[in-house]
Coordinates of C-alpha atoms in Angstrom, one line a residue:
X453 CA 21.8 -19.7 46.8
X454 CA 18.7 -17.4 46.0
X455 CA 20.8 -14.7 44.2
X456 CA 22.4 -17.8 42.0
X457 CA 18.6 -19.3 41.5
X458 CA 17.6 -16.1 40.3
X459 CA 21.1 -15.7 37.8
X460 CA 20.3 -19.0 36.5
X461 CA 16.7 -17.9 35.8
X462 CA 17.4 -15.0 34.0
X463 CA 19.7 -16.9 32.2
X464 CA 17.4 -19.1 31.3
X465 CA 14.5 -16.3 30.2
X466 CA 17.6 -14.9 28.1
X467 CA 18.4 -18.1 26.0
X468 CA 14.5 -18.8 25.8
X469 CA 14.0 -15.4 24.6
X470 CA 16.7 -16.0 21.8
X471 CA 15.9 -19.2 20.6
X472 CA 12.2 -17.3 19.8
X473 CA 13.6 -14.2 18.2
X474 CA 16.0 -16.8 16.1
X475 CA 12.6 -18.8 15.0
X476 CA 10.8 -15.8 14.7
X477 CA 13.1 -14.4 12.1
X478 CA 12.4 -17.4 9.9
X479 CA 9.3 -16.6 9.1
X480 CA 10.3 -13.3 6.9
X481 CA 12.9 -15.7 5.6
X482 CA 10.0 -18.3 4.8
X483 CA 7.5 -16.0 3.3
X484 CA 9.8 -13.0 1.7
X485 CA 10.4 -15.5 -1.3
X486 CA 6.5 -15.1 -2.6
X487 CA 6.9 -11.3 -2.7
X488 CA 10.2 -11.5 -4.5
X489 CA 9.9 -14.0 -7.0
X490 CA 6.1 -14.8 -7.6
X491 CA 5.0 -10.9 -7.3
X492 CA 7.5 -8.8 -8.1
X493 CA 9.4 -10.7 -11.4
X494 CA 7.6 -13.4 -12.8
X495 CA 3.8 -13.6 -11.7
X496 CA 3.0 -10.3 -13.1
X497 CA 3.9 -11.0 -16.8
X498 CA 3.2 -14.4 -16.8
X499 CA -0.3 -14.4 -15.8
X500 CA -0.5 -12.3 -17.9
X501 CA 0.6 -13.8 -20.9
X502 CA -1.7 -16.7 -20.0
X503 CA -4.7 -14.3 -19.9
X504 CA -3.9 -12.7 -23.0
X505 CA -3.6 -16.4 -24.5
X506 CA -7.3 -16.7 -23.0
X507 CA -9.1 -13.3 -24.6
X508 CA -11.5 -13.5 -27.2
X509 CA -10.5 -11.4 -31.0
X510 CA -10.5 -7.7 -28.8
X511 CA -8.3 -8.9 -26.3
X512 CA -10.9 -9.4 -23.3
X513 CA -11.5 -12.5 -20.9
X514 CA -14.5 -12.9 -19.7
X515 CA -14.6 -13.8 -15.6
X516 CA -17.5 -14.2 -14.2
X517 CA -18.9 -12.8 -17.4
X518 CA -17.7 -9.5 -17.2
X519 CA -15.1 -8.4 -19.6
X520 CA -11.8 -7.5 -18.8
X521 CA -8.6 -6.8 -20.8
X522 CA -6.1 -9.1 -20.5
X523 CA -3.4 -6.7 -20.0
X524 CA -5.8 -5.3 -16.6
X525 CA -6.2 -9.0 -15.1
X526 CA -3.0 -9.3 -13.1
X527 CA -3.7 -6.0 -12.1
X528 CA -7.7 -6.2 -10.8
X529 CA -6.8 -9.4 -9.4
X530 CA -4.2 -8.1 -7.0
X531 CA -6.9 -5.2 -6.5
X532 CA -9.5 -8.4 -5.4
X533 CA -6.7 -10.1 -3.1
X534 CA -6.5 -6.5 -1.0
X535 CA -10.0 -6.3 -0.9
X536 CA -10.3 -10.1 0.6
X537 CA -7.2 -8.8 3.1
X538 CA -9.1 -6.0 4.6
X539 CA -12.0 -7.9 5.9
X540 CA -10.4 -11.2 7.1
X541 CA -7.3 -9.1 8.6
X542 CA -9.2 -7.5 11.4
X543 CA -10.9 -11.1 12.1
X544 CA -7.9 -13.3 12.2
X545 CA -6.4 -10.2 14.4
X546 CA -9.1 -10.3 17.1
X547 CA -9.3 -14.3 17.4
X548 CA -5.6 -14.2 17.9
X549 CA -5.9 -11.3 20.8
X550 CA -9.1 -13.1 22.0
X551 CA -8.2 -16.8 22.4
X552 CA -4.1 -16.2 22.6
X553 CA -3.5 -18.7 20.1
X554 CA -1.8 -17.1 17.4
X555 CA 0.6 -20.0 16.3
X556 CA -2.3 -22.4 15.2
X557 CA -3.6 -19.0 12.6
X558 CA -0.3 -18.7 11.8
X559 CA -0.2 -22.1 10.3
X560 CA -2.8 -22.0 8.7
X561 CA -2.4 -18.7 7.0
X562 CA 1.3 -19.8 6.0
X563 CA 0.3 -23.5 4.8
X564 CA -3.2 -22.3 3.1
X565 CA -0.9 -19.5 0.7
X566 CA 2.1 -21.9 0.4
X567 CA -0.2 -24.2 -1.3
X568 CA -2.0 -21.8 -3.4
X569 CA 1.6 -20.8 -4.8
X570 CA 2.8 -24.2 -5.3
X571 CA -0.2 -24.5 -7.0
X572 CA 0.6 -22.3 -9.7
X573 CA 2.6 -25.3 -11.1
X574 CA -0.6 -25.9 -12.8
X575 CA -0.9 -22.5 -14.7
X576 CA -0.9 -23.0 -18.2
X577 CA -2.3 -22.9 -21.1
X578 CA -5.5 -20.3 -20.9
X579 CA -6.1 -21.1 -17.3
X580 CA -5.9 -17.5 -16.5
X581 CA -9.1 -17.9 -13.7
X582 CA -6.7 -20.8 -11.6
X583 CA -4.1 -18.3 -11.7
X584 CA -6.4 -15.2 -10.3
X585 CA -7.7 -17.5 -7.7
X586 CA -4.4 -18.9 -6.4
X587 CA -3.1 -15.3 -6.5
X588 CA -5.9 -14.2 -4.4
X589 CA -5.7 -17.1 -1.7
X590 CA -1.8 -16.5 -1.5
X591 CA -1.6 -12.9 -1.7
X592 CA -4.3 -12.6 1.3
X593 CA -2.7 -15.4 3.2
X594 CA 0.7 -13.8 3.2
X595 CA -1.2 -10.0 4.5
X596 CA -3.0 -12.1 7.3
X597 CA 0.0 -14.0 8.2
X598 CA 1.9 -10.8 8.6
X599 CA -0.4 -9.5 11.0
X600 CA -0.3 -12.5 13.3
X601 CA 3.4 -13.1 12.6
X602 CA 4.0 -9.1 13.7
X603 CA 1.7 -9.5 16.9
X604 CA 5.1 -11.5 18.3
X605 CA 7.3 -8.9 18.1
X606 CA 6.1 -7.0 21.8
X607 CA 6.1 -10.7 23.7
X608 CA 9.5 -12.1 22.0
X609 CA 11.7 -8.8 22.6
X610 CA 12.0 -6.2 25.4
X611 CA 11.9 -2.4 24.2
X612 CA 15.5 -1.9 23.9
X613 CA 15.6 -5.2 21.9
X614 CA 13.2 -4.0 19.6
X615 CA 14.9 -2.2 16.9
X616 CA 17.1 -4.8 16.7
X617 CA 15.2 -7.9 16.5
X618 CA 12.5 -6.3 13.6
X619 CA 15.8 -5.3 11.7
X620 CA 17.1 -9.0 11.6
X621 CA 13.6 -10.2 10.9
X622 CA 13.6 -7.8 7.5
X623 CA 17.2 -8.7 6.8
X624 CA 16.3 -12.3 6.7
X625 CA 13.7 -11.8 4.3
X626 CA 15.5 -9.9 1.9
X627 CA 18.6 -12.3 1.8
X628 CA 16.0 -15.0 1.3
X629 CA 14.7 -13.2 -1.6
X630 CA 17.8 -12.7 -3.0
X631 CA 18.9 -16.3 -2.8
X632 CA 15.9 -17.8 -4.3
X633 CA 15.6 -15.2 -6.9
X634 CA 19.4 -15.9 -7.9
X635 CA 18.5 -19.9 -7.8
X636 CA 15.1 -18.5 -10.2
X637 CA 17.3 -16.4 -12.5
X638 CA 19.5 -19.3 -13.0
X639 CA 16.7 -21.9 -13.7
X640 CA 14.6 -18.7 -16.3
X641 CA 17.6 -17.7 -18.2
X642 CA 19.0 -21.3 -19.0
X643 CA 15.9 -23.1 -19.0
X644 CA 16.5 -25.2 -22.9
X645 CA 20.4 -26.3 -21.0
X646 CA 17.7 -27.7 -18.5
X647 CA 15.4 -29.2 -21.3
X648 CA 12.9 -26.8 -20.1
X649 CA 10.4 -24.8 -22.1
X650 CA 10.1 -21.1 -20.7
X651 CA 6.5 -21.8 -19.5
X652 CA 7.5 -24.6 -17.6
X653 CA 10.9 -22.5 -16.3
X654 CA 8.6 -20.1 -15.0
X655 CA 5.9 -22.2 -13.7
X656 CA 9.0 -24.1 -11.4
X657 CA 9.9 -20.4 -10.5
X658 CA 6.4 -20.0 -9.1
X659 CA 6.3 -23.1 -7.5
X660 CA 9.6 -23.4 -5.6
X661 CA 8.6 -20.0 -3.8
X662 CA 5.2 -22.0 -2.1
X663 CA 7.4 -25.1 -1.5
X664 CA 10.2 -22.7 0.3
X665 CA 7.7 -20.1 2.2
X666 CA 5.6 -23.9 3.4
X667 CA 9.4 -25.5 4.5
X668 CA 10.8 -23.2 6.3
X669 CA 7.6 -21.8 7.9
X670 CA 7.9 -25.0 10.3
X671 CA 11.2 -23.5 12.2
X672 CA 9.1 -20.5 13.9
X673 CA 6.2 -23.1 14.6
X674 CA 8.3 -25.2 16.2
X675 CA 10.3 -22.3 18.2
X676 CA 7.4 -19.9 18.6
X677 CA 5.2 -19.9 21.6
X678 CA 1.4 -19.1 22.3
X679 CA 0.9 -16.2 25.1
X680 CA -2.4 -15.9 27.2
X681 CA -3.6 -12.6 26.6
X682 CA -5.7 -9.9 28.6
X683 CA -8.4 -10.2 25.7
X684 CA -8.8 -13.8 26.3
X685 CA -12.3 -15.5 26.6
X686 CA -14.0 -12.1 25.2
X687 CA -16.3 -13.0 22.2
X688 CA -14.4 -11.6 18.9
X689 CA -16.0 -9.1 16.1
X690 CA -16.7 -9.4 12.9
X691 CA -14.5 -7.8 9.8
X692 CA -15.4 -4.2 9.5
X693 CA -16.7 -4.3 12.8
X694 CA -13.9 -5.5 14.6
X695 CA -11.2 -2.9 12.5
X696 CA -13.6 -0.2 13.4
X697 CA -14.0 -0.8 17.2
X698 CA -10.4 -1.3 17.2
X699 CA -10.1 2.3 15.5
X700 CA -12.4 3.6 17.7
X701 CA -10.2 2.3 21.0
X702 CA -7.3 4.0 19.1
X703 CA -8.8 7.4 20.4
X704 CA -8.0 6.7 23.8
X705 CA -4.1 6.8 22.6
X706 CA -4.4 9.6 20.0
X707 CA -0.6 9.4 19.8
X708 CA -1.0 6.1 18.2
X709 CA -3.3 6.5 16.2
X710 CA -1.4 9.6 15.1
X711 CA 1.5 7.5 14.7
X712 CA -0.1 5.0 12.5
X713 CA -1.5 7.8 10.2
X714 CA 2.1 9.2 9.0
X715 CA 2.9 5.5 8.5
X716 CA -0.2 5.2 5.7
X717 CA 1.1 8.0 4.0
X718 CA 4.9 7.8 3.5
X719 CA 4.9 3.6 3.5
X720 CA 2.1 4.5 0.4
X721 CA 4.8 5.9 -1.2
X722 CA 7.3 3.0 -0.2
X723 CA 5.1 0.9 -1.9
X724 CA 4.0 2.6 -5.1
X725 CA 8.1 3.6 -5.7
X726 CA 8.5 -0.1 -5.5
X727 CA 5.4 -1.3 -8.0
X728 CA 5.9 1.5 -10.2
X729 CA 10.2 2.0 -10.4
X730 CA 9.6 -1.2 -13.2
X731 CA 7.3 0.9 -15.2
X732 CA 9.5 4.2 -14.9
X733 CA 12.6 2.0 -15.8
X734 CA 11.2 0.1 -18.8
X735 CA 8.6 3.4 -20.4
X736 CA 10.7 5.9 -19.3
X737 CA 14.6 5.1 -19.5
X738 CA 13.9 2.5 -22.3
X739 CA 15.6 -0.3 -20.0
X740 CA 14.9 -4.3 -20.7
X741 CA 13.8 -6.7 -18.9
X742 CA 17.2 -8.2 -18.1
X743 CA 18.1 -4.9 -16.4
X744 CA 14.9 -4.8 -14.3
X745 CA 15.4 -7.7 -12.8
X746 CA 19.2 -7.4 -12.3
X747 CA 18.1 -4.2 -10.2
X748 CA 15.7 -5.9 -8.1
X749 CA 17.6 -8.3 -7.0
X750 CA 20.5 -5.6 -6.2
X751 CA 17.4 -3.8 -4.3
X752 CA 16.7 -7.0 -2.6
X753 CA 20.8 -8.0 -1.4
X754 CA 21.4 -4.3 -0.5
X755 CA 18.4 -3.8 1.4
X756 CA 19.5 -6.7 3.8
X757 CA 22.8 -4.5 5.0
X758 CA 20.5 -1.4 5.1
X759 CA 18.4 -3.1 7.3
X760 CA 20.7 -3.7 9.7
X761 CA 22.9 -0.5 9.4
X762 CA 19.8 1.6 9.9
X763 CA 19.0 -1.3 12.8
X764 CA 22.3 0.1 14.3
X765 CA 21.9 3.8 14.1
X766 CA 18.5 3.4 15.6
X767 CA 20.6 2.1 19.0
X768 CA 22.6 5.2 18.9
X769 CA 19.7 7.7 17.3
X770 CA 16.4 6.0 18.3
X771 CA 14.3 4.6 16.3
X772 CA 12.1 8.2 15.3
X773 CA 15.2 10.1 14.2
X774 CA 16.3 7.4 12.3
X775 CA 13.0 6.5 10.1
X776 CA 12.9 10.6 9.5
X777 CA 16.4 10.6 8.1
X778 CA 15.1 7.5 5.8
X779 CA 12.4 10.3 4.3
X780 CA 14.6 12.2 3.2
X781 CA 17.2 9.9 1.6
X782 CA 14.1 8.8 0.4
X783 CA 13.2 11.9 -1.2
X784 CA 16.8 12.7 -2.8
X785 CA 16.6 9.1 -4.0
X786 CA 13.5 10.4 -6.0
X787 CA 15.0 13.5 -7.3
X788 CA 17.6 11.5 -8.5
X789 CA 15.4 9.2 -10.5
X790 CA 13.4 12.0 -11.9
X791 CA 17.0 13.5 -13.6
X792 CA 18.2 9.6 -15.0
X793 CA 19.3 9.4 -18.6
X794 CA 17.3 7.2 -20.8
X795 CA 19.2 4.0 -21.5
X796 CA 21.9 4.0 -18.9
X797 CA 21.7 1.2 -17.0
X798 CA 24.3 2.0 -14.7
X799 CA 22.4 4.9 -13.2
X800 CA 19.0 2.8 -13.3
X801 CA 21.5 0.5 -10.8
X802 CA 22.6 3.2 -8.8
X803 CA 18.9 4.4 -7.9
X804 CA 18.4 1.0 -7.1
X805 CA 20.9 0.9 -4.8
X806 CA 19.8 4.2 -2.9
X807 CA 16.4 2.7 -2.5
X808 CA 17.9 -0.6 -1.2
X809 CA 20.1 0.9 1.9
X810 CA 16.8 2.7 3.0
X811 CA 13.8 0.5 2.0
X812 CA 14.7 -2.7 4.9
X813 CA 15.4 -0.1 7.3
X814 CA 12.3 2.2 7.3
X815 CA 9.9 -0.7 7.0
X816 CA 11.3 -2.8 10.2
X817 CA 12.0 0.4 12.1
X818 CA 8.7 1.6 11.3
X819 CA 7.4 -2.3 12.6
X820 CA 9.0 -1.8 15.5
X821 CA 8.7 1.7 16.8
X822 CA 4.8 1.0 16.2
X823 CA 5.4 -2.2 19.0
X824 CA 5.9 0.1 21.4
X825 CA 3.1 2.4 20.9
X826 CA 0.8 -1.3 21.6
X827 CA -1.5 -1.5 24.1
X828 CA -0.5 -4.8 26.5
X829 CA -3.2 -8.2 25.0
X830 CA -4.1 -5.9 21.7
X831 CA -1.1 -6.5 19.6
X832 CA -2.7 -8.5 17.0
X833 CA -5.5 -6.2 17.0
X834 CA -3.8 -3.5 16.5
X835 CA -1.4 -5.1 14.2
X836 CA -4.3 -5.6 12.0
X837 CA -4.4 -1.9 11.8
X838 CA -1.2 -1.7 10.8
X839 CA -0.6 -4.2 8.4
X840 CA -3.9 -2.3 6.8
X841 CA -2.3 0.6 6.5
X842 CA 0.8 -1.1 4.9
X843 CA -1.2 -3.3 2.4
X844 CA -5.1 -2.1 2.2
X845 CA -4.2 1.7 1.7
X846 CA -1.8 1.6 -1.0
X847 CA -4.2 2.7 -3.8
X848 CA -3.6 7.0 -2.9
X849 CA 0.1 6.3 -4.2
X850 CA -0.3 4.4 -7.1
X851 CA -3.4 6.1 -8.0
X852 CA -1.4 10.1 -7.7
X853 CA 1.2 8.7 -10.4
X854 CA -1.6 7.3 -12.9
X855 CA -3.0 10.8 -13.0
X856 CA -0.4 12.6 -13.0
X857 CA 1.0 10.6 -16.3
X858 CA -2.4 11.2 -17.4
X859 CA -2.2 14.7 -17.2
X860 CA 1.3 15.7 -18.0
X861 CA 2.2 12.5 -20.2
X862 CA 5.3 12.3 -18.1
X863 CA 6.7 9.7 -16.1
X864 CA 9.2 11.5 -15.1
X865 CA 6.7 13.8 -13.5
X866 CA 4.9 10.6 -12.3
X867 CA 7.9 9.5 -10.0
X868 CA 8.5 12.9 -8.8
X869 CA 4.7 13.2 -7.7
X870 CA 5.9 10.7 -5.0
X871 CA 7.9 13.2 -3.0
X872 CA 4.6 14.4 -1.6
X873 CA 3.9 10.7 0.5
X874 CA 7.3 11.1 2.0
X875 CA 6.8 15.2 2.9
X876 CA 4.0 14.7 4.2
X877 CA 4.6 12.0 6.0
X878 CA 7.8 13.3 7.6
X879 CA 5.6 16.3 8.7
X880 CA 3.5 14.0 10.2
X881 CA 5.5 11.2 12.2
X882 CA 8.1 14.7 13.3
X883 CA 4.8 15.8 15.1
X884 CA 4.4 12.6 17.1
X885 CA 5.7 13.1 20.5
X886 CA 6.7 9.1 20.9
X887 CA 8.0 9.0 24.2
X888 CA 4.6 10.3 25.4
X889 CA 2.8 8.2 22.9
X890 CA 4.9 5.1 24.6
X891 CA 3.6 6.4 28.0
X892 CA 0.0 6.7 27.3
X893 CA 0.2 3.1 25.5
X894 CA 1.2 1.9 29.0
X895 CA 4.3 0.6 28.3
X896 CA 7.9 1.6 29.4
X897 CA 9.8 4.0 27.6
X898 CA 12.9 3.1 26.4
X899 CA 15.9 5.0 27.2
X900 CA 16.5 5.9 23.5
X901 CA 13.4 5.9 20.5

């Protein structure tokens, strides 16, 4: 009767633990949409456009009295919404390690940028200041939310889960991305069969993302559950403070800070390939605006099964093998793109494709791998750290290819500049000894990572 008590209560943790990860997923499905359609396609031009319709004869606005091109707004603006990540990050991650209630932050991260893009309804006309406000509040609600939404990973999946369950999580979010920005591609390209001007297709774009990311953000607070930590009742720190004391605990598990330090430099380049490929496509290869988009969405639908196939080689491989083999189809991608013919579209679509299958499955095995190396009651904390790395860092990327078009007047030699992040960085995370950097994190070392 024991023996089947116990069964049944392992059964019992088992279907629990599933119904979590299930809910859990939904939150990359709820919030993916906002860095799909409102900041990768149509934000970017469109604010734009509404700034531009805002400048004085010269072509500046004026915010806060200081004058700024109109064609640099989108741009600084995105620069301001990083800046506002870095020091609430660290905060939000220590009150969720300190008081073990991450769900309540959670909400309010999710609802608080869900609103601020819904809000974007309401950009028109010259409000170019509503628009860099809302893009602020949302862009920094979705980096905080990410901390706090990564935190679960260690308490909803056992080590050998791991790999797995981050790899659904990403796959979610990119099919999410790719439906919405199919249903937004519909509603921009036919607006007038709609009666719709293009503003107003747009602005319904924009909004539709914030009603999505707030409506299905209620599945993972309904099925996700608050944990009491080791760090509970301890009084939290402040911003900077907290990130640095945080750092400074890194150095009793050098591995993991070592760890986190090859993931700043080759996810830079991750990120500054994925910001920049638009500008190489449309300067470069002459390519319009159709194309770009078609490619991003072929980024977003193939990244879902690369996700997931790199999910499943990381069962058989572990997890370290399987991010280093992403580098370098990461870095033949790039030498690819630096030999494309201008105005071929096809080969534009092939590149896209090569970074698809690798981009899901470097970023959640990367996510997950980095669980591991977690100290037990820190994992928002150190989450914070991480989620730093992957949004408050990426200026050294973006800022290598701006000089190096600078110098050479090449964006051909822009892109290739990149293959330095992703060297480097396999250099670095091949020197890691993770097993050992597992061990010292005082967790248990899975049979394969």
């Amino acid at each position: 009767m024991g023996t089947e008590t116990v069964r049944a209560q392992a059964t019992d943790e088992v279907t629990e633990r599933r119904r979590e990860q299930r809910g859990w997923y939904f939150y990359d499905w709820a919030c993916s949409v906002y860095s799909t359609s409102v900041l990768t396609v149509f934000l970017g031009p469109y604010l734009t456009s509404v700034a531009k319709h805002a400048a004085d004869a010269d072509g500046f606005v004026h915010p806060l009295g200081i004058p700024v091109r109109a064609g640099s707004f989108f741009a600084y603006t995105v620069s301001a919404s990083v800046i506002v990540s870095i020091f609430v990050m660290p905060m939000a991650g220590a009150a969720a390690d300190r008081t073990g209630r991450k769900k309540p932050l959670l909400a309010l991260c999710a609802y608080l940028g869900a609103t601020a893009t819904t809000g974007m309804f309401f950009l028109d006309g010259d409000r170019y200041l509503l628009g860099g406000l809302l893009l602020i509040v949302a862009n920094a609600s979705v980096a905080v939310s990410m901390v706090l939404y990564n935190s679960y990973l260690p308490q909803i999946a056992p080590p050998e889960e791991r790999d797995a369950v981050s790899s659904r999580g990403w796959a979610f979010g990119y099919a999410a991305g790719s439906l919405m920005l199919v249903v937004n591609l519909v509603l921009y390209s036919a607006h007038e069969s709609f009666g719709l001007s293009e503003s107003t297709a747009v602005r319904i774009c924009l909004a539709s993302a914030g009603i999505w990311w707030g409506a299905f953000t209620l599945v993972p607070l309904k099925r996700l559950r608050d944990r009491p930590t080791a760090s509970a009742g301890q009084a939290p720190g402040h911003g900077w403070r907290q990130l640095a004391a945080t750092v400074r605990e890194m150095r009793g598990t050098p591995l993991t800070l070592a760890f986190l330090f090859a993931y700043l430099v080759y996810n830079d380049g991750i990120q500054t390939v994925i910001s920049q490929a638009s500008v190489y496509g449309s300067e470069e290869l002459g390519l319009s605006q159709s194309t770009l988009i078609v490619a991003v969405l072929l980024v977003q639908v193939l990244a879902v099964g690369g996700a997931l196939g790199m999910g499943r080689l990381a069962r058989t491989y572990g997890a370290k093998r399987t991010i280093l083999g992403s580098l370098v189809a990461w870095t033949v991608t790039l030498g690819a793109g630096y030999f494309l013919p201008a105005g071929a579209p096809v080969w534009f679509f092939v590149l896209a494709a090569g970074i698809g299958l690798v981009l899901g499955g470097s970023q959640a095995l990367s996510r997950s791998l980095f669980s591991h190396l977690v100290p037990s009651g820190k994992e928002a904390e150190y989450f914070s750290a991480y989620e730093m790395s992957d949004r408050g860092m990426s200026w050294l990327g973006p800022l290598l290819f701006g000089l190096t078009y600078q110098l050479t007047g090449s964006y051909r030699d822009a892109i290739i500049s990149l293959v330095a992040f992703f060297v480097i960085g396999f250099v670095l995370l091949a020197r890691v000894p993770v097993r050992q950097a597992v061990h010292d994190a005082g967790n248990p070392v899975p049979d394969r990572i």
